[in-house]
Coordinates of C-alpha atoms in Angstrom, one line a residue:
A1 CA -47.9 -38.4 26.0
I2 CA -46.4 -36.0 23.5
I3 CA -46.4 -36.7 19.8
A4 CA -44.1 -34.5 17.7
L5 CA -44.2 -34.1 14.0
T6 CA -40.6 -32.8 13.3
D7 CA -37.9 -32.5 10.7
G8 CA -35.4 -33.1 13.4
R9 CA -34.1 -29.5 13.6
S10 CA -34.1 -27.3 16.6
T11 CA -34.3 -23.6 15.8
A12 CA -35.5 -22.1 19.1
G13 CA -36.0 -22.8 22.8
E14 CA -34.2 -25.5 24.9
D15 CA -31.9 -28.0 23.2
A16 CA -33.2 -31.6 22.7
A17 CA -31.1 -33.0 25.5
S18 CA -32.6 -30.6 28.1
V19 CA -36.1 -31.4 26.9
S20 CA -35.4 -35.1 27.0
R21 CA -34.3 -34.9 30.6
F22 CA -37.3 -32.8 31.6
L23 CA -39.7 -35.4 30.1
A24 CA -37.9 -38.4 31.5
E25 CA -37.9 -36.9 35.1
R26 CA -41.7 -36.6 34.9
K27 CA -42.2 -39.9 33.1
I28 CA -44.0 -38.2 30.2
P29 CA -43.9 -40.5 27.1
F30 CA -42.6 -38.8 23.9
H31 CA -43.0 -40.0 20.3
A32 CA -41.4 -38.4 17.3
I33 CA -42.6 -38.8 13.7
G34 CA -40.1 -37.7 11.2
L35 CA -41.2 -35.5 8.3
G36 CA -39.5 -34.1 5.2
D37 CA -36.6 -35.1 2.9
P38 CA -33.6 -36.5 4.8
A39 CA -31.3 -35.2 2.1
P40 CA -29.8 -31.7 2.8
A41 CA -31.5 -28.9 1.0
R42 CA -29.8 -27.8 -2.2
N43 CA -28.7 -24.2 -2.0
L44 CA -26.2 -21.7 -3.5
R45 CA -25.5 -18.4 -1.7
I46 CA -23.2 -15.5 -2.0
S47 CA -21.5 -15.5 1.5
S48 CA -19.4 -12.3 1.1
V49 CA -18.6 -9.5 -1.3
L50 CA -15.4 -7.5 -0.6
A51 CA -14.4 -4.3 -2.4
P52 CA -12.4 -1.2 -1.5
D53 CA -14.4 1.5 0.3
R54 CA -13.1 4.4 -1.8
V55 CA -11.6 4.7 -5.3
M56 CA -10.7 7.3 -7.8
P57 CA -12.6 7.6 -11.1
G58 CA -11.3 5.0 -13.6
D59 CA -9.3 3.0 -11.0
P60 CA -9.5 -0.8 -11.4
V61 CA -11.7 -2.1 -8.6
A62 CA -11.1 -5.6 -7.4
V63 CA -14.3 -7.3 -6.2
D64 CA -13.8 -10.5 -4.3
V65 CA -16.9 -12.8 -4.2
Q66 CA -17.2 -15.9 -2.0
V67 CA -19.8 -18.5 -3.0
Q68 CA -21.0 -21.4 -0.7
G69 CA -23.0 -24.3 -2.0
Q70 CA -24.7 -27.4 -0.8
G71 CA -25.9 -30.2 -3.1
Y72 CA -24.2 -28.7 -6.2
D73 CA -20.7 -30.2 -5.9
G74 CA -18.8 -29.7 -9.2
V75 CA -21.5 -27.5 -10.8
K76 CA -20.2 -24.5 -12.6
A77 CA -22.1 -21.3 -12.1
R78 CA -21.7 -17.7 -13.3
V79 CA -21.3 -14.8 -10.9
D80 CA -22.3 -11.3 -12.3
I81 CA -21.5 -7.9 -10.9
L82 CA -24.1 -5.2 -11.3
D83 CA -23.5 -1.5 -10.7
L84 CA -26.4 0.3 -9.0
G85 CA -24.6 3.7 -9.3
P86 CA -25.6 7.2 -8.3
G87 CA -28.1 7.5 -11.1
S88 CA -30.0 4.2 -10.3
A89 CA -33.7 4.7 -9.5
A90 CA -35.6 2.5 -7.1
G91 CA -37.7 -0.1 -9.0
A92 CA -35.8 0.4 -12.3
P93 CA -34.8 -2.7 -14.3
D94 CA -31.5 -4.2 -13.4
P95 CA -28.6 -2.9 -15.6
E96 CA -26.3 -5.1 -17.6
P97 CA -23.5 -6.8 -15.6
I98 CA -20.2 -4.9 -15.6
G99 CA -18.3 -8.0 -14.8
S100 CA -18.8 -11.8 -14.8
A101 CA -16.8 -14.9 -13.8
E102 CA -17.4 -18.6 -13.7
V103 CA -16.9 -20.5 -10.5
E104 CA -16.9 -24.3 -9.8
I105 CA -18.8 -25.1 -6.6
R106 CA -17.3 -27.3 -4.0
T107 CA -19.4 -28.3 -0.9
G108 CA -17.6 -27.1 2.2
P109 CA -14.9 -24.6 1.0
G110 CA -17.2 -23.2 -1.7
A111 CA -15.6 -21.1 -4.4
S112 CA -14.1 -17.6 -4.8
A113 CA -13.7 -15.3 -7.7
R114 CA -11.9 -12.0 -8.1
L115 CA -13.5 -9.7 -10.7
R116 CA -12.0 -6.4 -11.8
V117 CA -14.4 -3.6 -12.8
E118 CA -14.1 0.1 -13.6
L119 CA -16.2 2.8 -12.1
R120 CA -16.1 6.4 -13.5
E121 CA -19.0 8.3 -12.2
P122 CA -18.3 10.0 -8.8
G123 CA -20.7 9.1 -6.0
R124 CA -21.9 6.0 -4.2
H125 CA -22.0 2.7 -6.1
R126 CA -23.8 -0.4 -4.9
L127 CA -21.9 -3.3 -6.5
V128 CA -24.3 -6.3 -6.4
A129 CA -22.8 -9.8 -6.9
R130 CA -25.5 -12.2 -8.2
I131 CA -25.6 -15.9 -9.0
A132 CA -28.5 -17.3 -11.0
P133 CA -30.9 -19.7 -9.2
Q134 CA -30.1 -23.3 -10.0
E135 CA -32.4 -26.1 -10.8
G136 CA -33.8 -27.7 -7.7
E137 CA -32.5 -24.9 -5.4
A138 CA -34.6 -24.8 -2.2
Y139 CA -34.1 -21.0 -1.6
D140 CA -32.7 -18.3 -3.9
G141 CA -33.1 -15.3 -1.5
D142 CA -29.4 -15.5 -0.7
N143 CA -28.1 -15.6 -4.3
S144 CA -27.1 -11.9 -4.2
R145 CA -25.1 -9.7 -1.9
E146 CA -23.6 -6.2 -2.3
A147 CA -20.7 -4.0 -1.3
V148 CA -20.7 -0.2 -1.4
V149 CA -17.9 1.7 -3.1
E150 CA -17.6 5.4 -3.2
V151 CA -16.0 7.0 -6.2
I152 CA -14.3 10.3 -5.1
D153 CA -13.4 13.0 -7.6
R154 CA -10.6 14.5 -5.4
P155 CA -7.7 13.0 -3.5
T156 CA -8.0 12.2 0.2
R157 CA -6.1 14.9 2.1
V158 CA -3.7 13.4 4.8
L159 CA -1.8 15.2 7.5
L160 CA 1.1 13.0 8.8
V161 CA 2.8 14.2 12.0
A162 CA 5.8 12.2 13.1
G163 CA 7.9 12.6 16.3
G164 CA 11.2 11.6 14.5
A165 CA 12.8 10.2 11.4
S166 CA 12.7 6.4 11.2
N167 CA 12.4 3.6 8.7
D168 CA 8.7 3.3 9.5
H169 CA 8.2 7.0 8.9
R170 CA 10.1 6.9 5.6
V171 CA 8.1 3.9 4.3
L172 CA 4.7 5.3 5.3
K173 CA 5.5 8.8 3.9
N174 CA 6.6 7.4 0.6
L175 CA 3.7 5.0 0.4
L176 CA 1.2 7.9 0.9
R177 CA 3.1 10.2 -1.4
R178 CA 3.1 7.8 -4.3
D179 CA -0.6 7.0 -4.0
R180 CA -2.5 9.2 -6.4
R181 CA -5.6 8.9 -4.3
M182 CA -3.8 10.7 -1.5
E183 CA -2.6 14.3 -1.1
L184 CA 0.0 14.4 1.7
D185 CA 1.3 17.1 4.0
S186 CA 4.0 15.8 6.4
W187 CA 5.5 17.4 9.5
L188 CA 8.6 16.0 11.1
E189 CA 8.8 17.3 14.7
S190 CA 12.5 16.5 15.1
A191 CA 13.6 18.4 12.0
D192 CA 15.8 21.4 12.2
P193 CA 14.1 24.8 12.1
D194 CA 15.3 25.5 8.6
Y195 CA 14.1 22.1 7.3
I196 CA 11.6 22.4 4.5
Q197 CA 8.7 20.1 5.4
E198 CA 7.6 17.7 2.7
G199 CA 4.2 17.6 1.2
K200 CA 1.7 19.4 -1.0
S201 CA 1.5 22.6 1.0
G202 CA 5.0 22.9 2.5
L203 CA 3.6 23.5 6.0
P204 CA 5.1 26.4 8.0
A205 CA 3.8 24.7 11.2
I206 CA 1.5 22.0 12.5
P207 CA -2.1 23.2 11.9
A208 CA -3.4 24.9 15.1
S209 CA -6.8 26.2 14.0
A210 CA -10.0 24.6 12.8
K211 CA -9.7 26.3 9.5
D212 CA -6.3 24.7 8.8
L213 CA -6.9 21.3 10.4
F214 CA -10.4 20.7 9.1
G215 CA -9.2 20.8 5.5
Y216 CA -7.8 17.3 5.9
D217 CA -9.7 14.1 5.8
I218 CA -7.3 12.0 7.9
V219 CA -4.7 12.9 10.5
V220 CA -1.9 10.4 11.2
L221 CA 0.0 10.7 14.5
Q222 CA 3.2 8.6 14.2
D223 CA 4.8 8.3 17.6
P224 CA 4.4 12.1 18.2
D225 CA 6.3 14.0 20.8
P226 CA 3.5 15.6 22.9
E227 CA 5.8 18.5 24.0
R228 CA 6.1 19.7 20.4
L229 CA 2.4 19.6 19.5
P230 CA 0.4 22.9 19.6
E231 CA -1.6 23.6 22.7
E232 CA -4.8 23.7 20.8
L233 CA -4.4 20.4 18.9
P234 CA -6.0 18.0 21.4
R235 CA -9.2 19.9 21.4
L236 CA -9.2 20.4 17.7
L237 CA -8.6 16.7 17.1
V238 CA -11.7 15.8 19.2
E239 CA -13.8 18.2 17.1
F240 CA -12.2 16.9 13.9
V241 CA -13.3 13.3 14.7
E242 CA -16.6 14.0 16.4
K243 CA -18.0 16.8 14.4
K244 CA -16.2 16.7 11.0
R245 CA -16.1 12.9 11.1
G246 CA -12.4 13.0 10.1
G247 CA -10.2 9.9 10.5
L248 CA -7.5 9.7 13.2
L249 CA -4.8 7.1 13.0
F250 CA -2.4 6.7 15.9
L251 CA 0.8 4.7 15.3
A252 CA 2.6 3.8 18.5
G253 CA 6.4 3.9 18.7
T254 CA 9.2 3.4 21.2
A255 CA 10.4 7.0 21.4
H256 CA 7.4 9.2 22.5
T257 CA 4.3 7.1 22.9
L258 CA 4.7 6.5 26.6
S259 CA 5.0 10.2 27.3
F260 CA 2.2 11.0 25.0
L261 CA -0.2 8.5 26.7
R262 CA 0.8 9.8 30.1
S263 CA 0.5 13.5 29.2
A264 CA -2.5 15.1 31.0
R265 CA -2.7 17.5 28.0
M266 CA -3.3 14.6 25.6
E267 CA -6.2 13.1 27.7
A268 CA -8.8 14.2 25.1
V269 CA -6.9 12.5 22.3
R270 CA -6.5 9.3 24.4
S271 CA -10.3 9.1 24.7
L272 CA -10.5 8.8 21.0
L273 CA -8.3 5.7 20.8
P274 CA -10.1 2.3 20.4
I275 CA -7.8 0.7 23.1
E276 CA -6.7 1.1 26.7
A277 CA -3.0 0.8 26.7
D278 CA -1.1 -1.2 29.4
L279 CA 1.5 1.5 30.2
R280 CA 3.2 -0.5 33.0
A281 CA 3.8 -3.4 30.7
A282 CA 5.1 -1.1 28.0
E283 CA 7.5 0.5 30.4
D284 CA 8.8 -2.9 31.5
E285 CA 9.3 -3.9 28.0
L286 CA 11.1 -0.8 26.9
G287 CA 13.2 -0.6 30.1
G288 CA 14.1 -4.3 30.1
A289 CA 17.7 -5.6 29.9
T290 CA 17.2 -7.1 26.5
P291 CA 14.3 -5.3 24.8
F292 CA 13.1 -6.2 21.3
E293 CA 14.7 -9.7 21.4
T294 CA 11.4 -11.7 22.0
P295 CA 9.7 -12.5 18.7
L296 CA 6.0 -11.8 18.7
R297 CA 3.8 -13.4 16.1
L298 CA 0.7 -11.6 14.9
E299 CA -2.4 -13.7 14.9
A300 CA -5.4 -12.7 12.8
F301 CA -8.8 -12.3 14.6
P302 CA -11.8 -13.5 12.5
E303 CA -12.6 -9.9 11.5
A304 CA -9.1 -9.6 10.0
L305 CA -9.8 -12.3 7.4
T306 CA -12.3 -10.0 5.5
H307 CA -11.4 -6.5 6.7
A308 CA -10.0 -4.3 3.9
A309 CA -7.0 -3.3 6.0
T310 CA -5.9 -6.8 6.7
R311 CA -7.2 -8.8 3.7
L312 CA -4.1 -10.3 2.1
S313 CA -6.1 -12.7 -0.1
P314 CA -9.7 -12.7 -1.4
D315 CA -10.1 -16.3 0.0
P316 CA -10.6 -16.2 3.8
D317 CA -8.9 -19.6 4.2
R318 CA -5.9 -18.5 2.1
N319 CA -5.8 -15.2 4.1
R320 CA -5.6 -17.1 7.3
D321 CA -2.8 -19.2 6.0
V322 CA -0.8 -16.1 4.8
W323 CA -1.2 -14.5 8.2
S324 CA 0.0 -17.7 9.9
R325 CA 3.3 -17.5 7.9
L326 CA 4.1 -13.9 8.3
P327 CA 7.4 -13.2 10.1
S328 CA 7.4 -12.1 13.7
I329 CA 7.6 -8.6 15.0
Y330 CA 9.6 -7.5 18.0
W331 CA 7.5 -4.8 19.6
S332 CA 3.9 -3.5 19.7
L333 CA 2.2 -1.3 22.3
P334 CA 0.8 -3.6 25.1
V335 CA -2.9 -3.2 25.4
E336 CA -5.1 -3.9 28.4
K337 CA -8.3 -4.2 26.5
P338 CA -10.2 -2.8 23.5
R339 CA -12.8 -0.1 24.2
D340 CA -16.5 -0.8 23.6
L341 CA -17.4 -1.1 19.9
A342 CA -13.7 -1.4 18.8
T343 CA -12.9 -4.1 16.2
V344 CA -9.6 -6.0 16.9
L345 CA -7.8 -7.2 13.8
P346 CA -4.4 -8.7 14.7
A347 CA -3.3 -9.7 18.1
R348 CA 0.3 -10.4 19.2
S349 CA 1.4 -13.8 20.6
P350 CA 2.6 -15.0 23.0
A351 CA 1.4 -12.0 24.9
A352 CA -2.4 -11.8 25.4
S353 CA -2.8 -8.1 24.7
M354 CA -3.8 -6.7 21.3
A355 CA -1.3 -5.1 18.9
A356 CA -1.6 -1.3 18.5

């Protein structure tokens, strides 16, 4: 016979049903003696802390904190934000909070708070959200969580290369130009030869050397025409991403993306993309009799609910609701599958492929 002293939880090995069948088949008696308190353990925990990755000195920083609780329904607790900035030494006493908020705990949905703080010293800041241990709390090792924010003392330099003028291009260009954290140079491939390219530098041509390209932090390719890109650019972009650790953003479009992804010369750039495109499906969509008439709803993957690029609300449940009510789109690049280690944020429906 087997006698088990147990609290009823299974944390490893086979599940209870499988063990029960195993013992029954062999006619082995089993006796369980329950131990412990049947009431759920009381606990508060910081489940997530979300903050922007990079800010300028003095920018208001929104810190979204999610608190989950069990056994403290209706209890009000204070959430503090501590700044362990560039000058913080290991083992030093905790600094005074730079922000605080009161939350009311609800079992199940928990509670959320948005705190606004200000960081002025350039460098890496660890923002620690902390909630004080409560009376009767079974475990307080999860009462804090942190997010890392880098304060940069110079704008992020962005190179935007677009195949042609469009509403999307105009919106993106103006958005980047008005953001004081960004320093933009823009190149419109379809522009007339005497057109003065917009941006900080007034580029005479698309950068075609490491010296010129590596001065940027991010390169944005917006539906670029591969025939108008410099011969050296694909190799330079690979070095820009792999060696300089620069950012590359590819925005698909209906004018040139198919020819770009089919171009043998752009093979090196394709290898940098986090997806494998379904070019046959894209060709069928663009060449159809009634293109752009089927509404496609974007559905948020779980990662989209907390990712900075797709977080439309500090509350994940609220974020999910906002995504479900967004209007439909009418085209995105069909994708066969994401590459290894890629994170998918939104996906288009009814098609099964990911939006790019």
